[in-house]
């Protein structure tokens, strides 16, 4: 059976660079992996992700989503989750392309489209959706610009507009229109998340968070939980633990120093929460991760 993403893959694999995900096309990143991975904590940004080959599983709070090249993923805001590449090898690598969403461009396109009656209720900030032929064609035109870098500055904005237009027409159009709105619950929760991210090493102050987001306490907790699946405190905890893991893997700090660096007042509390999050104490987890990295580099 013909792989409908074969021309996309040919371009992506030709331009992929080791240890680099950025491309010359603004907001477009390219990821290639040659082996399955364990469950890896990561922070998804506001973006859309297309898998060209392979499959991936993401765990988000109590939800687990799996997707492959027949689907695409939309993340409406920065979300701490766990990602896992399920199938990949040297002969058939995992290949994915992501586009960071531009709220201003989404707003411009949404304003030019016919008004649409929206259903009530909030959507969670992460979802998978069926891939379409129109999206696939636009994505190929975008990737093709990697072969003609002098065309990127003129043509990439045009193709990006088409891609976002197709996404606005899709099942997550309502969610994407919420990203584009200057006000509303999703925009306010994005402000709250930015505040938590910028102050993750400090004690979480709900009053300051309410002020930053422009919401009351009750409204903040209700909308934050509905959109992210987490409370503000749980969100901050996951950000802290992911940053701690990154620092430990860098090798410049021990567990106690990292605990205080990311905002914990107790090293023992940090170790307990790290164990619950990653399934092993800090020292053992980092040893296991380094072994996996060394094994991957040796292959």
CSV table of C-alpha atoms in Angstrom, one decimal:
chain,number,residue,atom,x,y,z
A,1,UNK,CA,0.0,0.0,0.0
A,2,UNK,CA,1.3,3.5,-0.9
A,3,UNK,CA,2.3,5.7,1.9
A,4,UNK,CA,0.5,9.0,1.4
A,5,UNK,CA,3.2,10.7,3.4
A,6,UNK,CA,6.1,9.3,1.3
A,7,UNK,CA,6.9,12.7,-0.4
A,8,UNK,CA,6.7,14.4,3.1
A,9,UNK,CA,9.1,11.8,4.5
A,10,UNK,CA,11.6,12.1,1.7
A,11,UNK,CA,11.9,15.8,2.3
A,12,UNK,CA,11.9,15.6,6.1
A,13,UNK,CA,14.6,12.9,6.3
A,14,UNK,CA,16.8,14.7,3.9
A,15,UNK,CA,16.7,17.9,6.0
A,16,UNK,CA,16.7,16.3,9.5
A,17,UNK,CA,19.8,17.2,11.5
A,18,UNK,CA,21.0,15.3,14.6
A,19,UNK,CA,20.1,16.9,17.9
A,20,UNK,CA,18.3,19.7,16.1
A,21,UNK,CA,14.6,20.2,15.8
A,22,UNK,CA,14.4,23.8,14.4
A,23,UNK,CA,14.0,24.4,10.7
A,24,UNK,CA,14.5,27.6,8.6
A,25,UNK,CA,10.7,27.9,8.4
A,26,UNK,CA,9.4,30.1,11.3
A,27,UNK,CA,7.5,28.1,14.0
A,28,UNK,CA,8.1,24.8,12.3
A,29,UNK,CA,10.1,22.0,14.0
A,30,UNK,CA,11.1,18.6,12.8
A,31,UNK,CA,11.8,15.6,15.0
A,32,UNK,CA,13.2,12.2,13.9
A,33,UNK,CA,13.8,9.3,16.3
A,34,UNK,CA,15.3,6.0,15.4
A,35,UNK,CA,14.1,3.9,18.4
A,36,UNK,CA,11.2,3.7,20.7
A,37,UNK,CA,11.5,5.7,23.9
A,38,UNK,CA,10.4,5.3,27.5
A,39,UNK,CA,7.8,7.6,29.0
A,40,UNK,CA,9.5,11.0,28.9
A,41,UNK,CA,8.1,14.1,30.7
A,42,UNK,CA,7.9,17.1,28.5
A,43,UNK,CA,6.1,20.5,28.2
A,44,UNK,CA,3.9,20.7,25.1
A,45,UNK,CA,3.4,24.3,23.8
A,46,UNK,CA,0.5,25.8,22.0
A,47,UNK,CA,1.0,23.9,18.7
A,48,UNK,CA,-0.2,21.3,16.2
A,49,UNK,CA,1.8,18.1,15.6
A,50,UNK,CA,1.7,15.9,12.6
A,51,UNK,CA,3.2,12.4,12.6
A,52,UNK,CA,4.6,11.4,9.2
A,53,UNK,CA,5.7,8.0,10.3
A,54,UNK,CA,5.5,5.9,13.5
A,55,UNK,CA,3.2,6.6,16.5
A,56,UNK,CA,3.3,8.2,19.9
A,57,UNK,CA,1.4,8.1,23.2
A,58,UNK,CA,0.9,11.1,25.4
A,59,UNK,CA,-0.3,10.9,29.0
A,60,UNK,CA,-2.0,14.0,30.3
A,61,UNK,CA,-3.2,13.8,33.9
A,62,UNK,CA,-5.5,10.8,33.9
A,63,UNK,CA,-5.9,10.8,30.1
A,64,UNK,CA,-3.9,8.8,27.6
A,65,UNK,CA,-3.9,9.6,23.9
A,66,UNK,CA,-2.3,7.6,21.2
A,67,UNK,CA,-1.9,8.9,17.6
A,68,UNK,CA,-0.1,8.2,14.3
A,69,UNK,CA,0.0,9.5,10.8
A,70,UNK,CA,-3.8,9.2,10.4
A,71,UNK,CA,-4.3,11.8,13.0
A,72,UNK,CA,-2.9,15.1,14.2
A,73,UNK,CA,-2.6,16.6,17.7
A,74,UNK,CA,-3.6,20.0,18.9
A,75,UNK,CA,-2.3,21.5,22.1
A,76,UNK,CA,-4.0,24.8,23.0
A,77,UNK,CA,-1.6,25.8,25.8
A,78,UNK,CA,1.6,24.8,27.6
A,79,UNK,CA,0.8,21.4,29.2
A,80,UNK,CA,3.2,19.2,31.2
A,81,UNK,CA,2.7,15.6,30.1
A,82,UNK,CA,4.5,12.4,29.4
A,83,UNK,CA,5.3,11.4,25.8
A,84,UNK,CA,6.4,8.1,24.4
A,85,UNK,CA,7.5,7.1,20.9
A,86,UNK,CA,6.0,3.7,20.4
A,87,UNK,CA,7.5,2.3,17.1
A,88,UNK,CA,10.7,3.4,15.4
A,89,UNK,CA,13.9,1.9,14.2
A,90,UNK,CA,16.9,2.7,12.0
A,91,UNK,CA,15.1,1.6,8.9
A,92,UNK,CA,11.7,3.1,9.7
A,93,UNK,CA,12.3,6.1,12.0
A,94,UNK,CA,9.6,8.1,13.9
A,95,UNK,CA,9.2,11.4,12.0
A,96,UNK,CA,7.0,14.3,13.2
A,97,UNK,CA,6.5,17.9,12.2
A,98,UNK,CA,5.1,20.5,14.6
A,99,UNK,CA,3.9,24.1,14.0
A,100,UNK,CA,3.7,26.5,16.9
A,101,UNK,CA,0.3,28.3,16.8
A,102,UNK,CA,0.2,32.0,16.1
A,103,UNK,CA,-2.8,33.5,18.0
A,104,UNK,CA,-2.7,36.8,16.0
A,105,UNK,CA,-2.9,34.9,12.7
A,106,UNK,CA,-5.6,32.6,14.0
A,107,UNK,CA,-7.6,35.7,15.0
A,108,UNK,CA,-7.2,37.3,11.6
A,109,UNK,CA,-8.3,34.2,9.8
A,110,UNK,CA,-11.2,33.5,12.2
A,111,UNK,CA,-12.5,37.1,11.7
A,112,UNK,CA,-12.5,36.5,7.9
A,113,UNK,CA,-14.5,33.3,8.2
A,114,UNK,CA,-18.3,33.1,8.4
A,115,UNK,CA,-19.6,33.2,12.0
A,116,UNK,CA,-20.2,29.8,13.5
A,117,UNK,CA,-22.6,28.8,16.3
A,118,UNK,CA,-20.5,27.4,19.1
A,119,UNK,CA,-21.7,24.7,21.5
A,120,UNK,CA,-21.6,25.4,25.3
A,121,UNK,CA,-19.0,23.9,27.6
A,122,UNK,CA,-15.2,24.0,27.7
A,123,UNK,CA,-12.8,21.8,25.8
A,124,UNK,CA,-9.7,20.3,27.4
A,125,UNK,CA,-6.5,21.8,26.0
A,126,UNK,CA,-5.2,18.7,24.2
A,127,UNK,CA,-6.9,16.5,21.6
A,128,UNK,CA,-6.3,14.3,18.5
A,129,UNK,CA,-8.2,14.6,15.3
A,130,UNK,CA,-8.5,12.8,12.0
A,131,UNK,CA,-6.0,13.9,9.3
A,132,UNK,CA,-7.4,15.2,6.1
A,133,UNK,CA,-6.2,15.4,2.5
A,134,UNK,CA,-6.3,19.2,2.5
A,135,UNK,CA,-4.1,19.4,5.6
A,136,UNK,CA,-1.7,16.8,4.1
A,137,UNK,CA,-1.4,18.7,0.9
A,138,UNK,CA,-0.7,22.0,2.7
A,139,UNK,CA,1.8,20.4,4.9
A,140,UNK,CA,3.7,19.0,1.9
A,141,UNK,CA,3.8,22.5,0.4
A,142,UNK,CA,5.2,23.8,3.6
A,143,UNK,CA,7.9,21.1,3.9
A,144,UNK,CA,8.8,21.6,0.2
A,145,UNK,CA,10.1,25.1,1.1
A,146,UNK,CA,13.0,23.4,2.9
A,147,UNK,CA,14.3,22.6,-0.6
A,148,UNK,CA,14.0,26.3,-1.7
A,149,UNK,CA,15.1,28.4,1.3
A,150,UNK,CA,15.0,31.6,-0.7
A,151,UNK,CA,11.2,31.2,-1.1
A,152,UNK,CA,10.6,30.8,2.6
A,153,UNK,CA,10.2,34.4,3.6
A,154,UNK,CA,7.5,35.0,0.9
A,155,UNK,CA,5.7,31.6,0.6
A,156,UNK,CA,5.8,30.2,4.1
A,157,UNK,CA,3.4,32.8,5.5
A,158,UNK,CA,0.9,31.9,2.7
A,159,UNK,CA,1.1,28.2,3.3
A,160,UNK,CA,0.9,28.7,7.1
A,161,UNK,CA,-2.3,30.7,6.6
A,162,UNK,CA,-3.8,27.8,4.5
A,163,UNK,CA,-2.8,25.3,7.1
A,164,UNK,CA,-4.4,27.2,10.0
A,165,UNK,CA,-7.5,27.9,7.9
A,166,UNK,CA,-7.9,24.1,7.4
A,167,UNK,CA,-7.4,23.6,11.1
A,168,UNK,CA,-10.1,26.2,11.9
A,169,UNK,CA,-12.5,24.3,9.6
A,170,UNK,CA,-11.8,21.1,11.5
A,171,UNK,CA,-13.2,19.5,14.7
A,172,UNK,CA,-10.9,21.7,16.9
A,173,UNK,CA,-11.9,24.9,15.2
A,174,UNK,CA,-13.8,26.1,18.3
A,175,UNK,CA,-10.7,25.5,20.5
A,176,UNK,CA,-8.5,27.3,18.0
A,177,UNK,CA,-10.9,30.3,17.9
A,178,UNK,CA,-10.7,30.5,21.6
A,179,UNK,CA,-6.9,30.8,21.4
A,180,UNK,CA,-7.4,33.7,19.0
A,181,UNK,CA,-9.8,35.6,21.2
A,182,UNK,CA,-8.4,38.6,23.2
A,183,UNK,CA,-10.5,37.5,26.2
A,184,UNK,CA,-12.2,34.4,27.5
A,185,UNK,CA,-11.5,31.6,29.9
A,186,UNK,CA,-8.8,29.9,27.7
A,187,UNK,CA,-6.9,33.2,27.2
A,188,UNK,CA,-7.0,33.9,31.0
A,189,UNK,CA,-5.8,30.4,31.9
A,190,UNK,CA,-2.9,30.9,29.4
A,191,UNK,CA,-2.0,34.0,31.4
A,192,UNK,CA,-2.2,32.0,34.7
A,193,UNK,CA,0.0,29.3,33.2
A,194,UNK,CA,2.6,32.0,32.1
A,195,UNK,CA,2.6,33.3,35.7
A,196,UNK,CA,3.1,29.9,37.2
A,197,UNK,CA,5.9,29.1,34.6
A,198,UNK,CA,7.7,32.4,35.4
A,199,UNK,CA,7.4,31.9,39.2
A,200,UNK,CA,7.7,28.1,39.5
A,201,UNK,CA,10.5,28.3,42.0
A,202,UNK,CA,8.3,30.5,44.4
A,203,UNK,CA,5.4,29.6,46.6
A,204,UNK,CA,2.2,29.6,44.7
A,205,UNK,CA,0.1,32.6,45.7
A,206,UNK,CA,-3.5,32.2,44.5
A,207,UNK,CA,-4.2,36.0,44.9
A,208,UNK,CA,-1.3,36.8,42.6
A,209,UNK,CA,-2.5,34.2,40.1
A,210,UNK,CA,-6.0,35.6,40.2
A,211,UNK,CA,-4.7,39.1,39.5
A,212,UNK,CA,-2.5,37.9,36.7
A,213,UNK,CA,-5.3,36.0,35.0
A,214,UNK,CA,-8.1,38.5,35.8
A,215,UNK,CA,-10.3,35.8,37.4
A,216,UNK,CA,-11.9,35.2,40.7
A,217,UNK,CA,-10.7,32.3,42.9
A,218,UNK,CA,-13.7,30.2,42.1
A,219,UNK,CA,-13.5,30.9,38.3
A,220,UNK,CA,-9.8,30.3,38.2
A,221,UNK,CA,-10.0,26.9,39.8
A,222,UNK,CA,-13.1,25.8,37.8
A,223,UNK,CA,-11.6,26.8,34.4
A,224,UNK,CA,-8.1,25.8,35.2
A,225,UNK,CA,-9.2,22.2,36.1
A,226,UNK,CA,-11.6,22.0,33.1
A,227,UNK,CA,-8.9,23.1,30.5
A,228,UNK,CA,-5.7,21.5,31.9
A,229,UNK,CA,-7.1,18.6,34.0
A,230,UNK,CA,-5.0,19.8,36.9
A,231,UNK,CA,-5.2,22.3,39.8
A,232,UNK,CA,-2.8,25.3,39.7
A,233,UNK,CA,-0.8,23.6,42.5
A,234,UNK,CA,-0.6,20.3,40.6
A,235,UNK,CA,0.5,22.1,37.5
A,236,UNK,CA,3.3,24.0,39.3
A,237,UNK,CA,4.4,20.7,40.9
A,238,UNK,CA,4.8,19.0,37.5
A,239,UNK,CA,6.7,22.0,36.1
A,240,UNK,CA,9.1,21.9,39.1
A,241,UNK,CA,9.7,18.2,38.8
A,242,UNK,CA,10.4,18.4,35.1
A,243,UNK,CA,12.9,21.2,35.6
A,244,UNK,CA,14.5,19.2,38.5
A,245,UNK,CA,15.0,16.2,36.2
A,246,UNK,CA,16.5,18.4,33.5
A,247,UNK,CA,19.0,19.9,36.0
A,248,UNK,CA,19.9,16.5,37.5
A,249,UNK,CA,20.5,15.1,34.0
A,250,UNK,CA,22.9,18.0,33.4
A,251,UNK,CA,25.1,16.7,36.2
A,252,UNK,CA,25.9,20.0,37.9
A,253,UNK,CA,23.7,19.6,40.9
A,254,UNK,CA,22.8,16.9,43.5
A,255,UNK,CA,19.2,16.1,44.5
A,256,UNK,CA,19.2,18.4,47.5
A,257,UNK,CA,20.5,21.4,45.6
A,258,UNK,CA,18.0,20.8,42.8
A,259,UNK,CA,15.2,20.5,45.3
A,260,UNK,CA,15.8,24.0,46.6
A,261,UNK,CA,16.6,25.4,43.2
A,262,UNK,CA,13.2,24.5,41.9
A,263,UNK,CA,11.3,25.8,44.9
A,264,UNK,CA,11.0,22.9,47.4
A,265,UNK,CA,11.6,23.7,51.1
A,266,UNK,CA,12.2,20.1,52.0
A,267,UNK,CA,14.6,17.7,50.2
A,268,UNK,CA,12.6,14.7,51.5
A,269,UNK,CA,9.3,16.0,50.1
A,270,UNK,CA,11.1,16.6,46.8
A,271,UNK,CA,12.3,12.9,46.8
A,272,UNK,CA,8.9,11.6,47.6
A,273,UNK,CA,7.2,13.6,44.9
A,274,UNK,CA,9.9,12.8,42.4
A,275,UNK,CA,9.4,9.1,43.1
A,276,UNK,CA,5.7,9.3,42.5
A,277,UNK,CA,6.1,11.3,39.3
A,278,UNK,CA,9.0,9.3,37.6
A,279,UNK,CA,8.8,5.9,39.3
A,280,UNK,CA,12.2,6.0,40.9
A,281,UNK,CA,14.2,8.1,43.3
A,282,UNK,CA,16.2,11.0,41.7
A,283,UNK,CA,19.6,9.3,41.7
A,284,UNK,CA,18.3,5.9,40.3
A,285,UNK,CA,16.1,7.6,37.7
A,286,UNK,CA,19.0,9.7,36.4
A,287,UNK,CA,21.3,6.6,36.2
A,288,UNK,CA,18.7,4.8,34.2
A,289,UNK,CA,18.2,7.8,31.9
A,290,UNK,CA,22.0,8.1,31.3
A,291,UNK,CA,22.2,4.3,30.5
A,292,UNK,CA,19.4,4.7,28.0
A,293,UNK,CA,21.1,7.7,26.4
A,294,UNK,CA,24.5,5.9,26.2
A,295,UNK,CA,22.8,2.8,24.7
A,296,UNK,CA,21.1,4.9,22.1
A,297,UNK,CA,24.3,6.7,21.1
A,298,UNK,CA,26.1,3.4,20.9
A,299,UNK,CA,23.6,2.0,18.3
